[in-house]
Amino acid sequence: MKFYKQEKERLVCLLCSYYCKLKVGQTGVCGVNKNIGEKIECLVYGYLSALNIDPIEKKPLYHFLPSSKSLSLGTVGCNFRCSFCQNWQISQTSNINKNNYFSVDEIVNIAREKKCESISYTYNEPTIFYPFAKDIALKAKEFGLKSVFVSNGFESSEVIADMKGVIDAMNIDLKSFDKNYYKKSLGGDLKVVCDNLINIKKNDIHLEITTLIVPTINDSKQELENIVKFIKENLGVDVPWHISAFHPDYKEQNLERTKDETLQMAFDIAKSHGLNYVYKGNSTFENDTVCKNCGEVLIRREYFNVLENRLVDGCCPKCKTKLDGVFK
C-alpha cells in the first residue's frame, strides 16, 4: 500500500490525520516525510535514534505478554508538539543520524537473538514511520514475534485500517479531554483520537490507554471523569487505563510533579465508574492486577518488574475467570 495520493500538483500524506498536502520539496508537520517528486519518502526509514530492550510493562502494557522482553526502537520527529514531552530531544528534531542505519532483517534478528517476544515502536511517534514499522512487523511475524505501537493516536483512518493483522497491541495516549487544549497546545484533534481508539478496539488490536496527569492542565475531577466515561461507554470497562505522574520536563519546568493524591483521585473515579483495570504509573503505588470476578491478586508488580504471575492458562487460579488481555 502507498501511504500517499496525488491531489492536483501536490501529494497528500496518508500516514496521520493531518493529511499534509505537500508540494515537491516540502516536508510534512512531522518533519520526516517529504515529497521528493514522484512519491512521499519516509526520510527516517531505517535510521534509528534509540534501540533498547525493555520489559513490556514499560510501554506500559500490563495485559500483553507480561514478564516478556520487547525490543524497543524509535526514530526522530513527531506530529505533535507537547510542551511536556519526555523524549523531546528526539521527537522535536528532524536531524537524522545517518550513521545509525538498521535494516528490517537486522532489527528482527536482534529481537530473536535477545529472546524478545515483541518489537515496540516507541520513544517518538511511530505513525510517522509506519512504512518502516510495517515492514519490520511483517518480517517479525515470520518468526512469531508480535508488534507494539506506543502512540498519540493521531493515525490516519487508512493506517488504522492497515494495522489490522500487522500490529498486535497499542498503548495510546489520551492526553486530555479538552478539545481546545488538544488543538492549541498539543496538535491534533480530540475527536480523531477518540474515533481512532474506537476503531483500534474494533480491529481486535489489544488496547491499553495512558493519561499523563499534568497539574493545572488536565487534573480536574471533571476532566478525569470525562475520560473515564468515554472509556467505559465507547471502549468498555475491561480496557486497562494507566494514569501516570508528570515530572517537570522540556518546556514545563515550572510545574510541580503530580501529587499521589491526584493519582488516587483519578483511580477512585475510574473504579467508581466500574473500570476493572486501573494502574498508577511513575509512582510508588502498587500496580497489581486482580481478578475482576473474585478480587484474587493475579499479577504482582513492583515498578516495571513482575514479582509473581499466578495466571493459569490466562485465567484466575481461584475462580477460573479469564483475564482480559493476551497471555502466553
Short mmCIF file of C-alpha atoms in Angstrom, two decimals:
data_model
loop_
_atom_site.label_atom_id
_atom_site.label_comp_id
_atom_site.label_asym_id
_atom_site.label_seq_id
_atom_site.Cartn_x
_atom_site.Cartn_y
_atom_site.Cartn_z
CA MET A 1 0.00 0.00 0.00
CA LYS A 2 1.17 3.52 -0.83
CA PHE A 3 0.70 5.95 2.02
CA TYR A 4 0.18 8.99 -0.20
CA LYS A 5 -2.09 10.07 -3.03
CA GLN A 6 -1.99 12.64 -5.83
CA GLU A 7 -4.13 15.75 -5.49
CA LYS A 8 -3.57 18.25 -8.30
CA GLU A 9 0.06 19.39 -8.11
CA ARG A 10 0.56 18.08 -4.57
CA LEU A 11 0.95 14.72 -2.88
CA VAL A 12 -1.20 14.07 0.19
CA CYS A 13 0.49 12.13 3.00
CA LEU A 14 -1.79 9.42 4.39
CA LEU A 15 0.20 8.50 7.48
CA CYS A 16 -1.53 10.69 10.04
CA SER A 17 -4.71 12.70 10.29
CA TYR A 18 -3.06 15.97 9.34
CA TYR A 19 -3.15 14.71 5.74
CA CYS A 20 -0.38 17.16 4.80
CA LYS A 21 -0.65 18.35 1.18
CA LEU A 22 2.93 18.67 0.03
CA LYS A 23 4.47 20.37 -2.97
CA VAL A 24 7.70 18.95 -4.38
CA GLY A 25 10.43 19.51 -1.79
CA GLN A 26 8.02 20.08 1.10
CA THR A 27 8.07 18.06 4.31
CA GLY A 28 5.04 17.33 6.48
CA VAL A 29 4.25 18.52 10.01
CA CYS A 30 6.26 15.57 11.34
CA GLY A 31 9.44 16.85 9.68
CA VAL A 32 10.38 13.45 8.24
CA ASN A 33 8.02 12.65 5.35
CA LYS A 34 8.93 14.56 2.19
CA ASN A 35 7.55 14.97 -1.32
CA ILE A 36 10.59 14.12 -3.44
CA GLY A 37 8.77 14.39 -6.76
CA GLU A 38 7.18 11.11 -7.70
CA LYS A 39 6.42 9.96 -4.15
CA ILE A 40 6.47 10.88 -0.47
CA GLU A 41 9.58 9.38 1.09
CA CYS A 42 9.87 8.49 4.77
CA LEU A 43 13.28 10.03 5.44
CA VAL A 44 13.78 8.11 8.70
CA TYR A 45 13.23 4.67 7.16
CA GLY A 46 15.98 2.52 8.73
CA TYR A 47 17.52 5.35 10.76
CA LEU A 48 17.12 4.86 14.49
CA SER A 49 17.60 7.32 17.32
CA ALA A 50 17.08 4.69 20.03
CA LEU A 51 17.24 0.91 20.33
CA ASN A 52 16.80 -0.80 23.70
CA ILE A 53 15.47 -3.93 25.32
CA ASP A 54 12.67 -3.16 27.76
CA PRO A 55 10.20 -5.10 29.85
CA ILE A 56 6.84 -4.95 28.07
CA GLU A 57 5.46 -3.39 31.26
CA LYS A 58 7.45 -0.24 30.48
CA LYS A 59 5.36 0.59 27.40
CA PRO A 60 3.16 0.43 29.56
CA LEU A 61 1.33 -2.79 28.68
CA TYR A 62 0.18 -4.82 31.68
CA HIS A 63 -2.18 -7.22 29.93
CA PHE A 64 0.01 -8.22 26.99
CA LEU A 65 2.61 -10.96 27.40
CA PRO A 66 3.55 -9.99 30.99
CA SER A 67 7.18 -10.53 32.05
CA SER A 68 8.34 -10.65 28.42
CA LYS A 69 11.05 -8.55 26.80
CA SER A 70 10.40 -6.16 23.92
CA LEU A 71 12.95 -4.72 21.52
CA SER A 72 12.08 -1.01 21.56
CA LEU A 73 13.02 1.40 18.80
CA GLY A 74 12.37 4.93 17.67
CA THR A 75 13.47 7.44 15.04
CA VAL A 76 13.26 11.24 15.16
CA GLY A 77 10.29 13.52 14.54
CA CYS A 78 6.70 13.81 15.73
CA ASN A 79 3.38 15.19 14.52
CA PHE A 80 2.55 16.64 17.97
CA ARG A 81 4.22 19.47 19.91
CA CYS A 82 3.59 18.54 23.54
CA SER A 83 5.25 21.00 25.91
CA PHE A 84 5.80 18.24 28.49
CA CYS A 85 7.35 15.68 26.11
CA GLN A 86 9.76 13.39 27.96
CA ASN A 87 11.59 12.40 24.75
CA TRP A 88 11.75 15.87 23.22
CA GLN A 89 15.42 15.50 22.27
CA ILE A 90 14.43 13.03 19.53
CA SER A 91 10.76 13.81 18.94
CA GLN A 92 11.17 17.55 18.41
CA THR A 93 14.02 17.32 15.92
CA SER A 94 14.32 16.18 12.31
CA ASN A 95 18.10 15.73 12.42
CA ILE A 96 18.71 12.17 11.25
CA ASN A 97 21.79 10.24 12.33
CA LYS A 98 22.81 8.68 9.02
CA ASN A 99 25.39 6.53 10.81
CA ASN A 100 22.69 4.65 12.70
CA TYR A 101 21.07 2.60 9.93
CA PHE A 102 19.39 -0.75 10.62
CA SER A 103 17.75 -2.95 8.02
CA VAL A 104 14.47 -4.74 8.69
CA ASP A 105 16.29 -8.07 8.85
CA GLU A 106 18.88 -6.73 11.29
CA ILE A 107 16.19 -5.49 13.69
CA VAL A 108 14.26 -8.76 13.63
CA ASN A 109 17.47 -10.75 14.11
CA ILE A 110 18.42 -8.65 17.16
CA ALA A 111 14.97 -9.27 18.67
CA ARG A 112 15.36 -13.02 18.12
CA GLU A 113 18.92 -13.16 19.46
CA LYS A 114 17.92 -11.27 22.60
CA LYS A 115 14.88 -13.55 23.08
CA CYS A 116 12.37 -10.73 22.83
CA GLU A 117 8.77 -11.72 22.23
CA SER A 118 7.82 -8.45 20.59
CA ILE A 119 9.14 -5.34 18.88
CA SER A 120 7.86 -1.98 20.14
CA TYR A 121 7.73 1.18 18.04
CA THR A 122 8.02 3.91 20.63
CA TYR A 123 10.08 6.85 22.01
CA ASN A 124 8.81 9.15 19.25
CA GLU A 125 5.52 8.91 17.35
CA PRO A 126 5.64 5.67 15.32
CA THR A 127 2.82 6.67 12.97
CA ILE A 128 5.25 8.92 11.13
CA PHE A 129 7.49 5.95 10.32
CA TYR A 130 4.71 3.42 9.78
CA PRO A 131 6.12 2.20 6.41
CA PHE A 132 9.29 1.11 8.24
CA ALA A 133 7.40 -0.27 11.24
CA LYS A 134 5.06 -2.25 9.00
CA ASP A 135 7.92 -3.89 7.12
CA ILE A 136 9.55 -4.87 10.42
CA ALA A 137 6.25 -6.18 11.82
CA LEU A 138 5.55 -8.36 8.79
CA LYS A 139 9.06 -9.82 8.89
CA ALA A 140 8.79 -10.37 12.65
CA LYS A 141 5.58 -12.35 12.21
CA GLU A 142 7.50 -14.94 10.20
CA PHE A 143 9.28 -15.79 13.48
CA GLY A 144 6.31 -15.49 15.81
CA LEU A 145 7.25 -12.05 17.14
CA LYS A 146 4.49 -9.56 17.89
CA SER A 147 4.49 -5.81 17.28
CA VAL A 148 3.52 -2.98 19.62
CA PHE A 149 2.71 0.68 18.93
CA VAL A 150 3.08 3.34 21.63
CA SER A 151 1.29 6.25 20.01
CA ASN A 152 -0.52 9.56 20.40
CA GLY A 153 -3.45 8.07 18.49
CA PHE A 154 -3.47 10.54 15.59
CA GLU A 155 -3.07 7.91 12.86
CA SER A 156 -4.96 8.36 9.62
CA SER A 157 -8.03 6.19 9.09
CA GLU A 158 -6.07 4.49 6.30
CA VAL A 159 -3.26 3.47 8.67
CA ILE A 160 -5.72 2.30 11.37
CA ALA A 161 -7.34 0.03 8.78
CA ASP A 162 -3.97 -1.21 7.53
CA MET A 163 -2.80 -2.10 11.04
CA LYS A 164 -5.28 -4.96 11.39
CA GLY A 165 -3.29 -8.18 11.36
CA VAL A 166 0.00 -6.22 11.39
CA ILE A 167 0.14 -4.51 14.80
CA ASP A 168 -0.80 -6.70 17.76
CA ALA A 169 -1.03 -4.24 20.64
CA MET A 170 -1.20 -0.49 21.17
CA ASN A 171 -0.87 1.86 24.09
CA ILE A 172 -2.48 5.16 23.16
CA ASP A 173 -2.02 8.44 24.99
CA LEU A 174 -5.36 10.05 25.73
CA LYS A 175 -3.71 13.26 26.82
CA SER A 176 -6.74 15.36 27.70
CA PHE A 177 -10.47 15.59 27.17
CA ASP A 178 -10.40 19.27 26.27
CA LYS A 179 -10.70 19.72 22.51
CA ASN A 180 -9.34 23.26 22.63
CA TYR A 181 -6.26 22.20 24.59
CA TYR A 182 -5.62 19.39 22.14
CA LYS A 183 -5.82 21.71 19.15
CA LYS A 184 -3.92 24.69 20.55
CA SER A 185 -1.30 23.12 22.79
CA LEU A 186 -0.68 19.56 21.60
CA GLY A 187 -1.57 19.35 17.95
CA GLY A 188 -4.13 17.01 16.55
CA ASP A 189 -7.79 16.72 17.34
CA LEU A 190 -9.52 15.08 20.31
CA LYS A 191 -12.35 13.68 18.18
CA VAL A 192 -9.91 11.99 15.80
CA VAL A 193 -8.07 10.37 18.72
CA CYS A 194 -11.35 9.15 20.23
CA ASP A 195 -12.59 7.80 16.88
CA ASN A 196 -9.26 6.03 16.38
CA LEU A 197 -9.47 4.41 19.81
CA ILE A 198 -12.88 3.02 18.92
CA ASN A 199 -11.61 1.70 15.57
CA ILE A 200 -8.49 0.15 17.12
CA LYS A 201 -10.73 -1.77 19.51
CA LYS A 202 -12.97 -2.88 16.63
CA ASN A 203 -9.90 -4.14 14.75
CA ASP A 204 -9.14 -6.58 17.59
CA ILE A 205 -5.81 -4.92 18.38
CA HIS A 206 -5.03 -5.24 22.09
CA LEU A 207 -5.54 -1.75 23.53
CA GLU A 208 -4.39 -0.01 26.69
CA ILE A 209 -4.66 3.72 27.39
CA THR A 210 -2.34 6.12 29.20
CA THR A 211 -3.16 9.56 30.56
CA LEU A 212 -0.26 11.63 31.87
CA ILE A 213 -1.85 13.77 34.57
CA VAL A 214 -0.30 17.24 34.37
CA PRO A 215 -1.01 19.64 37.27
CA THR A 216 -3.27 22.59 36.32
CA ILE A 217 -3.62 21.20 32.78
CA ASN A 218 -5.78 18.07 32.87
CA ASP A 219 -6.05 17.19 36.57
CA SER A 220 -9.54 18.47 37.34
CA LYS A 221 -12.07 16.00 38.67
CA GLN A 222 -14.46 16.83 35.84
CA GLU A 223 -11.93 16.19 33.07
CA LEU A 224 -10.78 12.93 34.59
CA GLU A 225 -14.40 11.86 34.92
CA ASN A 226 -15.00 12.69 31.25
CA ILE A 227 -12.07 10.49 30.22
CA VAL A 228 -13.35 7.61 32.34
CA LYS A 229 -16.87 7.94 30.93
CA PHE A 230 -15.53 7.87 27.39
CA ILE A 231 -13.53 4.72 28.07
CA LYS A 232 -16.46 2.98 29.74
CA GLU A 233 -19.10 3.94 27.17
CA ASN A 234 -17.05 3.51 23.99
CA LEU A 235 -14.28 1.01 24.73
CA GLY A 236 -15.57 -0.98 27.69
CA VAL A 237 -14.66 -1.43 31.34
CA ASP A 238 -12.03 -4.08 30.55
CA VAL A 239 -9.63 -1.76 28.68
CA PRO A 240 -6.70 -1.00 31.05
CA TRP A 241 -6.19 2.67 31.94
CA HIS A 242 -2.74 3.83 33.08
CA ILE A 243 -2.77 7.11 34.99
CA SER A 244 0.77 8.42 35.03
CA ALA A 245 2.51 11.04 37.14
CA PHE A 246 4.03 14.07 35.41
CA HIS A 247 7.51 15.29 36.27
CA PRO A 248 8.93 18.65 35.11
CA ASP A 249 10.42 18.32 31.62
CA TYR A 250 11.04 20.14 28.33
CA LYS A 251 9.02 23.40 28.37
CA GLU A 252 7.13 22.61 31.57
CA GLN A 253 9.90 23.06 34.11
CA ASN A 254 7.83 25.26 36.41
CA LEU A 255 5.01 22.84 37.07
CA GLU A 256 5.20 20.61 40.11
CA ARG A 257 5.23 16.84 39.97
CA THR A 258 1.81 15.18 40.07
CA LYS A 259 0.78 14.53 43.66
CA ASP A 260 -0.03 11.00 44.79
CA GLU A 261 -3.38 12.33 45.96
CA THR A 262 -4.25 13.33 42.39
CA LEU A 263 -3.41 9.89 41.06
CA GLN A 264 -5.52 8.37 43.81
CA MET A 265 -8.42 10.67 42.90
CA ALA A 266 -8.24 9.55 39.27
CA PHE A 267 -8.04 5.93 40.40
CA ASP A 268 -11.08 6.32 42.64
CA ILE A 269 -13.09 7.99 39.86
CA ALA A 270 -12.26 5.14 37.49
CA LYS A 271 -13.20 2.46 40.00
CA SER A 272 -16.44 4.26 40.91
CA HIS A 273 -17.46 4.03 37.25
CA GLY A 274 -16.60 0.36 37.09
CA LEU A 275 -13.29 0.26 35.19
CA ASN A 276 -11.75 -3.09 36.06
CA TYR A 277 -8.07 -2.40 35.42
CA VAL A 278 -6.60 0.92 36.58
CA TYR A 279 -2.87 1.45 37.18
CA LYS A 280 -0.91 4.32 38.70
CA GLY A 281 2.37 4.90 36.87
CA ASN A 282 5.56 6.83 37.72
CA SER A 283 4.72 6.42 41.39
CA THR A 284 5.39 4.20 44.37
CA PHE A 285 1.88 2.75 44.32
CA GLU A 286 1.40 -0.97 43.95
CA ASN A 287 0.20 -1.92 40.48
CA ASP A 288 -1.08 -5.43 40.91
CA THR A 289 -3.61 -6.94 38.53
CA VAL A 290 -6.55 -8.50 40.33
CA CYS A 291 -9.33 -10.77 39.12
CA LYS A 292 -12.39 -8.72 38.19
CA ASN A 293 -14.63 -11.50 39.47
CA CYS A 294 -13.22 -12.57 42.85
CA GLY A 295 -10.52 -9.99 43.61
CA GLU A 296 -7.68 -12.50 43.73
CA VAL A 297 -4.25 -10.99 43.00
CA LEU A 298 -3.18 -12.42 39.64
CA ILE A 299 0.00 -10.47 38.81
CA ARG A 300 2.13 -8.72 41.44
CA ARG A 301 4.39 -5.90 40.26
CA GLU A 302 7.00 -3.54 41.61
CA TYR A 303 7.53 -0.67 39.19
CA PHE A 304 8.06 -2.44 35.85
CA ASN A 305 9.04 -5.77 37.36
CA VAL A 306 6.65 -8.69 37.67
CA LEU A 307 7.22 -10.30 41.06
CA GLU A 308 4.64 -13.04 40.64
CA ASN A 309 2.36 -14.23 37.83
CA ARG A 310 -0.32 -16.58 39.15
CA LEU A 311 -2.31 -16.96 35.92
CA VAL A 312 -3.14 -20.48 34.80
CA ASP A 313 -3.73 -20.55 31.04
CA GLY A 314 -4.63 -16.85 31.23
CA CYS A 315 -7.19 -17.45 33.98
CA CYS A 316 -7.60 -16.80 37.68
CA PRO A 317 -6.37 -19.84 39.62
CA LYS A 318 -9.16 -19.40 42.18
CA CYS A 319 -12.37 -18.82 40.18
CA LYS A 320 -11.14 -19.64 36.65
CA THR A 321 -12.29 -16.29 35.23
CA LYS A 322 -10.28 -15.36 32.14
CA LEU A 323 -8.13 -12.26 32.49
CA ASP A 324 -8.71 -9.78 29.67
CA GLY A 325 -5.61 -9.49 27.51
CA VAL A 326 -3.03 -11.51 25.61
CA PHE A 327 -1.11 -14.11 27.59
CA LYS A 328 1.23 -16.98 26.88
#
